[in-house]
XYZ file of C-alpha atoms in Angstrom:
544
model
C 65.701 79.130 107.038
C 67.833 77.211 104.409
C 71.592 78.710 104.336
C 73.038 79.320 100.621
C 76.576 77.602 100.294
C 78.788 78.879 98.059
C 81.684 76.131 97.353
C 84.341 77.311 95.088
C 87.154 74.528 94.146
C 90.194 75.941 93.476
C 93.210 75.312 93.920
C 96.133 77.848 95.907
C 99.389 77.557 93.953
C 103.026 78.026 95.545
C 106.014 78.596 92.643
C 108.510 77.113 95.520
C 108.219 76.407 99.178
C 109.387 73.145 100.844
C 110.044 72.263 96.929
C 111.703 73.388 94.463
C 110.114 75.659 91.387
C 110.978 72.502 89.259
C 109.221 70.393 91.235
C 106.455 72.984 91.200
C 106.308 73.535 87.169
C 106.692 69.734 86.303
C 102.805 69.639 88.705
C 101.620 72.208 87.319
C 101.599 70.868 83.606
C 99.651 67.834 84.578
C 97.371 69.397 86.992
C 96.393 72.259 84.770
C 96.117 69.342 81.857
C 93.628 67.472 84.230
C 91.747 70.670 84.458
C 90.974 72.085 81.380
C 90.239 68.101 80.212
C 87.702 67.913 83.174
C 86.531 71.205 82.746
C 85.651 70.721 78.835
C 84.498 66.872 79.263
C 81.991 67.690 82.391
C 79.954 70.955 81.481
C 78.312 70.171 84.841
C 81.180 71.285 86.500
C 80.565 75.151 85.899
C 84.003 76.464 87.204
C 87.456 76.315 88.965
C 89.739 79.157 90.545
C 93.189 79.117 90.144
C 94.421 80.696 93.039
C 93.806 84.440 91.975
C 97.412 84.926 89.581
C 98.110 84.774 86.010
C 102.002 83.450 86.208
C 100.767 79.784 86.115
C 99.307 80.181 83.001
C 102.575 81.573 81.474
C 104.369 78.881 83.077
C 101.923 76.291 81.669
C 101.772 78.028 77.973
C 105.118 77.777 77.806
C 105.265 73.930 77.679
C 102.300 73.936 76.195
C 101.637 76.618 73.810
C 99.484 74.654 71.522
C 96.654 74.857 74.449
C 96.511 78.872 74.108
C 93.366 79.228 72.277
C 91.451 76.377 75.006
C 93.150 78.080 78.133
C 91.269 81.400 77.090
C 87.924 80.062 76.255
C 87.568 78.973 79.515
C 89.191 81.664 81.071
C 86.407 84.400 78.573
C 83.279 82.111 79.580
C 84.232 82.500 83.361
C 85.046 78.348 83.935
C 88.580 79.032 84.757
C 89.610 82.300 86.739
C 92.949 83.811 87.122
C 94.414 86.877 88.196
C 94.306 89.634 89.123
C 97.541 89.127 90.623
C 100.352 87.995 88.282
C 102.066 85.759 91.598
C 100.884 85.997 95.254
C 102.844 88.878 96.668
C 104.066 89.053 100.074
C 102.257 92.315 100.830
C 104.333 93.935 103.799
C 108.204 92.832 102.439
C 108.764 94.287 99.115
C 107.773 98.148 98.390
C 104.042 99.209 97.257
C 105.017 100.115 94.242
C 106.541 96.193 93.544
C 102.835 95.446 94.776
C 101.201 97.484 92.311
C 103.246 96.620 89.280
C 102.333 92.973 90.160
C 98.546 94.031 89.848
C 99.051 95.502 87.049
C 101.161 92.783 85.319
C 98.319 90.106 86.213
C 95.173 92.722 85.325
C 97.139 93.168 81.982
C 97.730 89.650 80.932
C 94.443 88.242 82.219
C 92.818 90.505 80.403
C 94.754 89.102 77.221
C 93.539 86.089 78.247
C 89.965 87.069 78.563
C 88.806 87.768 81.879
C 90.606 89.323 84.771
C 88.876 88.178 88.380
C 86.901 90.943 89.809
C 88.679 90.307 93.210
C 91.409 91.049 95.560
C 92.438 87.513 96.270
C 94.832 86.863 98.947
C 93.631 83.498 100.882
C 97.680 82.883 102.384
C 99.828 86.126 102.173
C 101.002 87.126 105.248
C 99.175 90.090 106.452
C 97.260 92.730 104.479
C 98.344 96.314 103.227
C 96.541 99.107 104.782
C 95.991 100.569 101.478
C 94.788 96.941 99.767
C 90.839 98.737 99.350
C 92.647 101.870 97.375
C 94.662 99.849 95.720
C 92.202 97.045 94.622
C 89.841 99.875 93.769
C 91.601 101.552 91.130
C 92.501 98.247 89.113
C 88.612 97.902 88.580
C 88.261 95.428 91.379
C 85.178 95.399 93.127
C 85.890 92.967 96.144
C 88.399 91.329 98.170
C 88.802 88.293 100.167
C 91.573 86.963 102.650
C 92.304 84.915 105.170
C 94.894 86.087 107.377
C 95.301 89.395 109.767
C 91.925 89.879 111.479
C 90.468 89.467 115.117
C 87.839 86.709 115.718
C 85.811 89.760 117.338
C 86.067 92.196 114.182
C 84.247 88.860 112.702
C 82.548 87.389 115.045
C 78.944 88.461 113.836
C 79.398 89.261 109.865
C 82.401 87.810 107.861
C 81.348 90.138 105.302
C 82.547 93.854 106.300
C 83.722 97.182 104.245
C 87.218 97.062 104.377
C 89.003 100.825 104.355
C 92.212 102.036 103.427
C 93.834 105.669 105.158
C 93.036 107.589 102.196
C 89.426 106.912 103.274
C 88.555 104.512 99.959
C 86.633 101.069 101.030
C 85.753 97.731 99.079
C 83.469 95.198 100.199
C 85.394 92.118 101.914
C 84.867 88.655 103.036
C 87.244 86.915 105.650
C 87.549 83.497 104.793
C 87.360 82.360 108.539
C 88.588 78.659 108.071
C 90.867 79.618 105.281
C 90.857 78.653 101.690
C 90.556 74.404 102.641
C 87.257 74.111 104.978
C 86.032 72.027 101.986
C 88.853 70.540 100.271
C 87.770 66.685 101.023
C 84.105 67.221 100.717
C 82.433 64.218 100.875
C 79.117 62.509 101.516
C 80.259 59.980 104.419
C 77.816 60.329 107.092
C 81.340 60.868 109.715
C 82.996 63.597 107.384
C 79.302 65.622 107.688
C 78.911 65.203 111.189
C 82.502 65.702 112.086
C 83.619 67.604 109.607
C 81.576 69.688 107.249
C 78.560 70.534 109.751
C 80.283 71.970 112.445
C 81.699 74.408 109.946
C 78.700 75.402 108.405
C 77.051 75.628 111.404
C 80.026 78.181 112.436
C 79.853 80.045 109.582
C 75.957 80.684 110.059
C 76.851 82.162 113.081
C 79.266 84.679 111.914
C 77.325 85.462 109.000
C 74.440 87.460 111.058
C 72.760 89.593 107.788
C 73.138 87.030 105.332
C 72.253 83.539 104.484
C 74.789 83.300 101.777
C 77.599 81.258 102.873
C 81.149 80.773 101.601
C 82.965 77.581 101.853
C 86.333 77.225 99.642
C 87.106 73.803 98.678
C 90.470 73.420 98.017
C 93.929 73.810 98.980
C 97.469 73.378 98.203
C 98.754 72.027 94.746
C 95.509 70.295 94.513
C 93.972 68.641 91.259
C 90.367 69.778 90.748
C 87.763 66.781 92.075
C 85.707 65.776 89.466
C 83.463 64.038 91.675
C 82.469 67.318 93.491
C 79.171 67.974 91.503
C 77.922 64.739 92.753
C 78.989 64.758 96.204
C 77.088 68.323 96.275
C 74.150 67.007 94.941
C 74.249 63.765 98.083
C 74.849 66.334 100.742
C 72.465 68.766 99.466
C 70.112 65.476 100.127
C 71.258 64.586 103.516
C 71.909 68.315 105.106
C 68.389 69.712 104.524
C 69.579 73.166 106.642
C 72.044 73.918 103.462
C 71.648 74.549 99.895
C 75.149 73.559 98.885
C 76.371 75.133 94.512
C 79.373 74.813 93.187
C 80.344 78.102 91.988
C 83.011 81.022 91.688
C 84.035 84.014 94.333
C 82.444 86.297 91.931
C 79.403 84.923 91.775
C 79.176 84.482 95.581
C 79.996 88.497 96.066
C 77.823 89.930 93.717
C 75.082 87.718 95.508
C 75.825 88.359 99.055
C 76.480 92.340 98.686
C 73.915 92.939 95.910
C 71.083 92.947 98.389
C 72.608 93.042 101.436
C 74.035 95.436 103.899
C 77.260 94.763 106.437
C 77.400 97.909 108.808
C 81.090 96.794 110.198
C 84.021 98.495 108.785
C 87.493 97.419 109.739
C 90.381 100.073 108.618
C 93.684 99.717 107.538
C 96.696 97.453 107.578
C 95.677 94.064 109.217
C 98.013 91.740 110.507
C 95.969 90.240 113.509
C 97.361 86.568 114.231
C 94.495 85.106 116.905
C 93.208 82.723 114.318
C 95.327 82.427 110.979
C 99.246 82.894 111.243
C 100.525 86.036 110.393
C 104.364 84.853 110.765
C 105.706 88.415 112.029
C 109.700 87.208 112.754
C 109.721 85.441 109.223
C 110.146 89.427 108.247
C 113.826 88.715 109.465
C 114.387 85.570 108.278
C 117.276 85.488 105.831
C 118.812 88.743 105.959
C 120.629 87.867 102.482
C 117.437 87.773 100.556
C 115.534 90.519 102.143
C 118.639 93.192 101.590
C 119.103 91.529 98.173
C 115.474 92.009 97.124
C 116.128 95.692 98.650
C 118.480 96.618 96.268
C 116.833 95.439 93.303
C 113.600 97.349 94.237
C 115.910 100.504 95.190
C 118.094 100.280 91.519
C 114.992 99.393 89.416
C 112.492 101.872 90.915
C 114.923 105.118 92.340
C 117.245 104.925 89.110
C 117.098 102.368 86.166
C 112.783 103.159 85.570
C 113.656 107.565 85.940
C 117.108 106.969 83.526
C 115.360 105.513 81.200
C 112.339 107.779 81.257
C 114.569 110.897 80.743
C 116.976 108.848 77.981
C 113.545 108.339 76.312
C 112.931 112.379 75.764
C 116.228 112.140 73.713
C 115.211 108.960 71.254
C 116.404 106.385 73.123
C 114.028 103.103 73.101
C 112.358 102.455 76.306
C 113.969 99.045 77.277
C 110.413 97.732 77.993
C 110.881 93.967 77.518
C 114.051 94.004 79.349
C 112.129 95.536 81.969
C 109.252 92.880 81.942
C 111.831 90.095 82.294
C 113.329 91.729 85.037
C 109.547 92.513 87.105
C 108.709 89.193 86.989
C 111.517 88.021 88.618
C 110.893 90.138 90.993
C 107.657 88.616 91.200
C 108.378 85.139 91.224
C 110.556 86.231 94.315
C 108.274 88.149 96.462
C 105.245 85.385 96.563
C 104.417 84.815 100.341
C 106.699 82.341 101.190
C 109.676 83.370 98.491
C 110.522 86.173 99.974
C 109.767 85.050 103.525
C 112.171 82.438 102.992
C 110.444 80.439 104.407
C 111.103 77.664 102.089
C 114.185 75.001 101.503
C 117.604 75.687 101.437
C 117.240 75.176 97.477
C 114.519 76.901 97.082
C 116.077 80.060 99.237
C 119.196 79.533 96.857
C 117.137 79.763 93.847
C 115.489 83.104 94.858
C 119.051 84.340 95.640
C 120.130 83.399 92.155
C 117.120 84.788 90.167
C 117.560 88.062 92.752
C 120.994 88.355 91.381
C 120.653 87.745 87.651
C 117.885 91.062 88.180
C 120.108 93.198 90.081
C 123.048 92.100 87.649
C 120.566 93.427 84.795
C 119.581 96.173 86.201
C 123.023 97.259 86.686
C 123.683 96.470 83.120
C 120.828 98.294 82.064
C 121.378 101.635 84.356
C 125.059 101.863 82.853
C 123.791 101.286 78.976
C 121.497 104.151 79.370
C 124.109 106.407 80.784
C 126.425 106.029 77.812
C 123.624 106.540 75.786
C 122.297 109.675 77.568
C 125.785 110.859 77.679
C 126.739 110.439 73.965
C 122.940 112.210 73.317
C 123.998 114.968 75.578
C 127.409 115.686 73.908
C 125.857 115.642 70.626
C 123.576 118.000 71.410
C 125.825 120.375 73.256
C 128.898 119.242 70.536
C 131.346 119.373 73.826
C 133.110 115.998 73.491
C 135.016 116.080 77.465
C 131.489 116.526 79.339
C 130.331 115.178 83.019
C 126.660 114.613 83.242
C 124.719 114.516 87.074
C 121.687 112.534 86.728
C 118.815 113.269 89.390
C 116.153 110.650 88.955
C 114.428 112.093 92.116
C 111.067 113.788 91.586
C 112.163 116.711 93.400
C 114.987 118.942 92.370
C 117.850 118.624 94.436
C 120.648 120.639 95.663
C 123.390 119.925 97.228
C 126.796 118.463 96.945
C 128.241 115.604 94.867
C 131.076 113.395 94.139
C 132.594 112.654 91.221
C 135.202 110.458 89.343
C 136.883 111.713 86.712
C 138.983 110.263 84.172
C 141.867 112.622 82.653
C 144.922 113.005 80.195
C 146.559 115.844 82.548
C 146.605 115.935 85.958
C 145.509 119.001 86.612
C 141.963 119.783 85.049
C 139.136 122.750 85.580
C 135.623 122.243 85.837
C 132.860 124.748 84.136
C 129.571 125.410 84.329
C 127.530 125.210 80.597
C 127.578 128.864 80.973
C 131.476 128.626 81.067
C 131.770 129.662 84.599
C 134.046 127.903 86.966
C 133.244 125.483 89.405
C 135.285 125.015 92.671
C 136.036 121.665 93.562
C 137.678 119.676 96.137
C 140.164 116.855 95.027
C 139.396 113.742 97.542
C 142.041 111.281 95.949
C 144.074 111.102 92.622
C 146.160 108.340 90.911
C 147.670 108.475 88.445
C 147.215 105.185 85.939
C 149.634 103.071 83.984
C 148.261 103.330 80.553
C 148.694 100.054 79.489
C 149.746 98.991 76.102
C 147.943 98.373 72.649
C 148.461 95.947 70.103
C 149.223 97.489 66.674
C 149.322 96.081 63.197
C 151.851 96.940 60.947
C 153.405 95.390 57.797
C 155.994 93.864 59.797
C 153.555 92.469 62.136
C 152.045 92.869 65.135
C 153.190 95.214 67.948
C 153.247 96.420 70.998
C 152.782 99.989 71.859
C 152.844 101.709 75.120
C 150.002 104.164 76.014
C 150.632 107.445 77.993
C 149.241 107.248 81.492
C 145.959 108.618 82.882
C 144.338 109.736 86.034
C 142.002 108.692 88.059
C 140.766 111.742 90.632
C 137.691 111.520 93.340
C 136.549 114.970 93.516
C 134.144 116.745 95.446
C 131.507 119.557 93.986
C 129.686 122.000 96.527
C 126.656 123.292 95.509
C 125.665 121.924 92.201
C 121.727 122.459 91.032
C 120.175 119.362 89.349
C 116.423 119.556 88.248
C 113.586 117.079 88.897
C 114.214 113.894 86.692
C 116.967 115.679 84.866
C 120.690 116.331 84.724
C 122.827 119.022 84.849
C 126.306 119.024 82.383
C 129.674 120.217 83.094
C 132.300 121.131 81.229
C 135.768 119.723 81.702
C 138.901 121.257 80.492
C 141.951 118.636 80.422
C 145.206 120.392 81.439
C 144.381 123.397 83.172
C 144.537 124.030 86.085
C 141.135 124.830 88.028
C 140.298 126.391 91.394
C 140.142 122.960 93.640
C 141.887 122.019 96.917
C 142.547 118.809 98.372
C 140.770 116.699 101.289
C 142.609 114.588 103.874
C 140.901 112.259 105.588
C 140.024 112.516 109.199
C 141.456 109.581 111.160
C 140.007 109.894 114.410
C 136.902 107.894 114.684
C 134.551 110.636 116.121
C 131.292 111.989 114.711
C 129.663 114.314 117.190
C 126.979 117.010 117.574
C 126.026 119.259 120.058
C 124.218 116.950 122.141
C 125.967 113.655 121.379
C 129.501 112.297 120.912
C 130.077 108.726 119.367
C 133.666 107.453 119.158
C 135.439 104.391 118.801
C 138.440 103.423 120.686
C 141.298 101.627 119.762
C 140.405 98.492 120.255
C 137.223 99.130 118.377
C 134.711 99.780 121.319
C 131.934 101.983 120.882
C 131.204 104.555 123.575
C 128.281 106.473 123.407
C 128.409 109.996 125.373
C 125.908 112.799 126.314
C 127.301 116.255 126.406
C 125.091 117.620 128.556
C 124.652 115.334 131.168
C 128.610 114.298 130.808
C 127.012 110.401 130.848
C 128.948 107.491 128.765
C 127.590 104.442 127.792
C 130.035 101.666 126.917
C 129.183 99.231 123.934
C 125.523 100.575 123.984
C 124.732 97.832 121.039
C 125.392 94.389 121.189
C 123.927 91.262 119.250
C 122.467 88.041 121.271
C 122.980 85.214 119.433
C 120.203 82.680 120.550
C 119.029 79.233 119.527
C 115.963 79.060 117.930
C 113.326 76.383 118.665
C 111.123 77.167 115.840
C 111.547 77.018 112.290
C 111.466 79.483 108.739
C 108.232 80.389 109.992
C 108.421 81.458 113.307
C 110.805 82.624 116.204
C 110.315 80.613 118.872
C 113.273 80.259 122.159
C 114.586 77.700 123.592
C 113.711 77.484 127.449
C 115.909 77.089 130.237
């Protein structure tokens, strides 16, 4: 029986690898010109995939914003896909909720655009979330396809397979077995078919066991579309008489093969199998700098700056939305497969650094904005000008003890509750502050005029109540004095329970000992600095 083959040009898209994003952009203009000038001029050509994310186009529109309106025809009569991914996330480095937001980013703006691929596209990111299907499923996509993270024998008999997450959700699913280039040089020399092309169909047959639909992506990295593709299919369709060979779009080719068809294999969960694409496990360590960097930005931007500005927003004050755009697709740009691998150049690694940075620097920016603002609210409302506001962005109310810094006129201060009760504290450290001087004006000119000194106290508050995504206000009385004591630090370099003790020595030496069997272990924790024989990639030692 004839086999359907489903080739799909397209072309898979990296922002920076071994290059830089320059280098990257400056391609991308002319290759996307070529494209939508081949696509219009050759109506035979019915359609091209653009690696399954939406930040290309914005790259493109941006040098060339006159092509808008042409861009989204194609994109609204399904000749040009994007999306649904704004950039092609790393899918195991960066938290789910960065993976989400970068869904719902692309879904947004392809759907701007007019069409948003029905698809959970991910033919190079290094592994799979285990909660992909879920996730997919409530963005409205109906499929997914990948390369990377299975076992030839989950495949060896269907390619097609329902794909489920933990929470017990499943999407149809198509492994790309020879990854997203088994047809990128198709061609109609009688060596390329024998060679080449036919032993890969004749593969895929076998691993598609309840279908005759086949799916063979032809493309591959940075690649312009082929305009001579819809007459090389039309030769080999000619000279392979086994294979009905259309050029045509992942959609097209799911809706087809699962329409009519059943797959009884289901594979669950995260998969990060490496047997026959790369998964690149020890790239997850590659680059401490930019892994711990891209920590903190998730950690400020997710855990404070999005909850601050969510409360600030139930007392008037605007929603820094675009700020927070700019800032996400940074993000973005840094957590594509091989970005935040770092797995790239040393100037491409610097650039992620940088744009990592600039985020955090904002977020920073942003976090300490909206606490003026909240405060200022806050002491309005209340009319209590010398005021301390706690700020628990946690979902959860939370209740235990805090530290805080206080600024004062008088040394000696008291602390009260809104309900004017007072609040024990301890005092952790105090200085007290030169105040500097001021420049006046006067009719004789300017001067200089000293200002009284200040304090600066470190304090320490048992006990304090703050409520879910709220804050809880304190008042602060300048001058008199309150019910606190003072902290003195603890030299010896001890922490211990009743089962451990870890302590260092003089001489900095750890010693780790167990109180009930009275054993000690001497510098329990050491690092082993080895070559490495492999590259950004992979781990691999040096022998001998």
């Amino acid at each position: 029986m004839t086999k359907s083959v489903f080739a799909v040009a397209h072309s898979h898209w990296d922002h920076e690898w071994y290059f830089t994003q320059e280098d990257a952009d400056m391609i991308l203009i002319e290759n996307l010109d070529y494209l939508i000038e081949t696509l219009e001029e050759n109506p035979e050509f019915p359609s091209y995939t653009f690696d399954g994310q939406s930040s290309v186009i914005d790259k493109y529109l941006k040098i060339r914003p006159e092509n808008k309106k042409r861009i989204e025809k194609l994109i609204a009569d399904r000749r040009l896909f994007v999306g649904p991914w704004y950039t092609q996330t790393d899918a195991l480095l960066g938290k789910t909720e960065s993976v989400i937001r970068n869904l719902l980013y692309g879904v947004k703006q392809t759907q701007a655009l007019g069409h948003t691929m029905a698809i959970g596209y991910a033919p190079d990111i290094f592994g799979m979330h285990a909660y992909f299907p879920s996730i997919y499923k409530r963005f409205g996509l109906k499929w997914a396809i990948f390369q990377r993270g299975v076992y030839n024998d989950q495949v060896s008999s269907n390619l097609n397979f329902n794909w489920q997450a933990p929470n017990g959700e499943v999407i149809p699913a198509n492994n790309i077995f020879f990854g997203y280039g088994p047809g990128k040089f198709l061609s109609a020399d009688d060596a390329y078919i024998k060679t080449r092309l036919k032993p890969i169909l004749d593969e895929l047959s076998r691993r598609n066991q309840h279908t005759d639909n086949l799916l063979l992506p032809a493309g591959g990295d940075q690649v312009l579309i082929n305009r001579h593709f819809p007459k090389t299919i039309a030769e080999l369709n000619r000279l392979l008489p086994d294979y009905d060979i259309k050029l045509t779009d992942y959609e097209t080719f799911m809706q087809a093969t699962w329409q009519h068809h059943h797959f009884p294999k289901t594979i669950e969960g995260e998969l990060v199998a490496g047997q026959k694409s790369r998964i690149h496990n020890t790239c997850r360590s590659t680059r401490y700098d930019i892994k711990n960097l891209n920590f903190q930005v998730e950690d400020l931007l997710l855990n404070e700056l999005e909850p601050l500005c969510t409360i600030g927003s139930q007392f008037g004050i605007k929603f820094p939305q675009n700020w927070l755009d700019q800032i996400w697709r940074k993000v973005f740009e840094s957590q594509a497969h091989n970005g935040i691998g770092a797995s790239n150049s040393d100037d491409a690694n610097h650039d992620i650094v940088v744009r990592l940075t600039s985020a955090l620097r904002q977020i920073k920016d942003l976090i300490n904005m909206v606490k003026r603002q909240l405060t200022a609210a806050i002491s309005k409302q209340t009319q209590l000008e010398d005021i301390v506001v706690l700020f628990n962005t946690n979902i959860r109310e939370e209740h235990y003890q805090r530290s805080i810094v206080l600024f004062t006129h008088h040394k000696d201060f008291t602390l009260k509750t809104m309900n004017d009760e007072p609040l024990a504290y301890s005092i952790l450290h105090q200085d007290e502050l030169d105040g500097g001087k001021v420049i006046v004006v006067t009719a004789g000119g300017e001067q200089e005029k000293s200002v009284p000194p200040y304090y600066r106290t470190e304090i320490l508050v048992e006990d304090i109540k703050l409520p879910a995504m709220g804050f809880t206000t304190l008042q602060v009385q300048d001058g008199v004095a309150g019910q606190c004591d003072h902290q003195s630090a603890i030299k010896a370099q001890v922490i211990e329970n009743e089962f451990y003790k870890v302590s260092f020595d003089d001489d900095q030496h750890l010693r780790l000992q167990n109180k009930q069997t009275r054993q000690a272990i001497d510098d329990p924790f050491y690092f082993d600095d080895q070559a490495d024989g492999g590259d950004s990639f992979d781990y691999s030692p040096i022998s001998g």
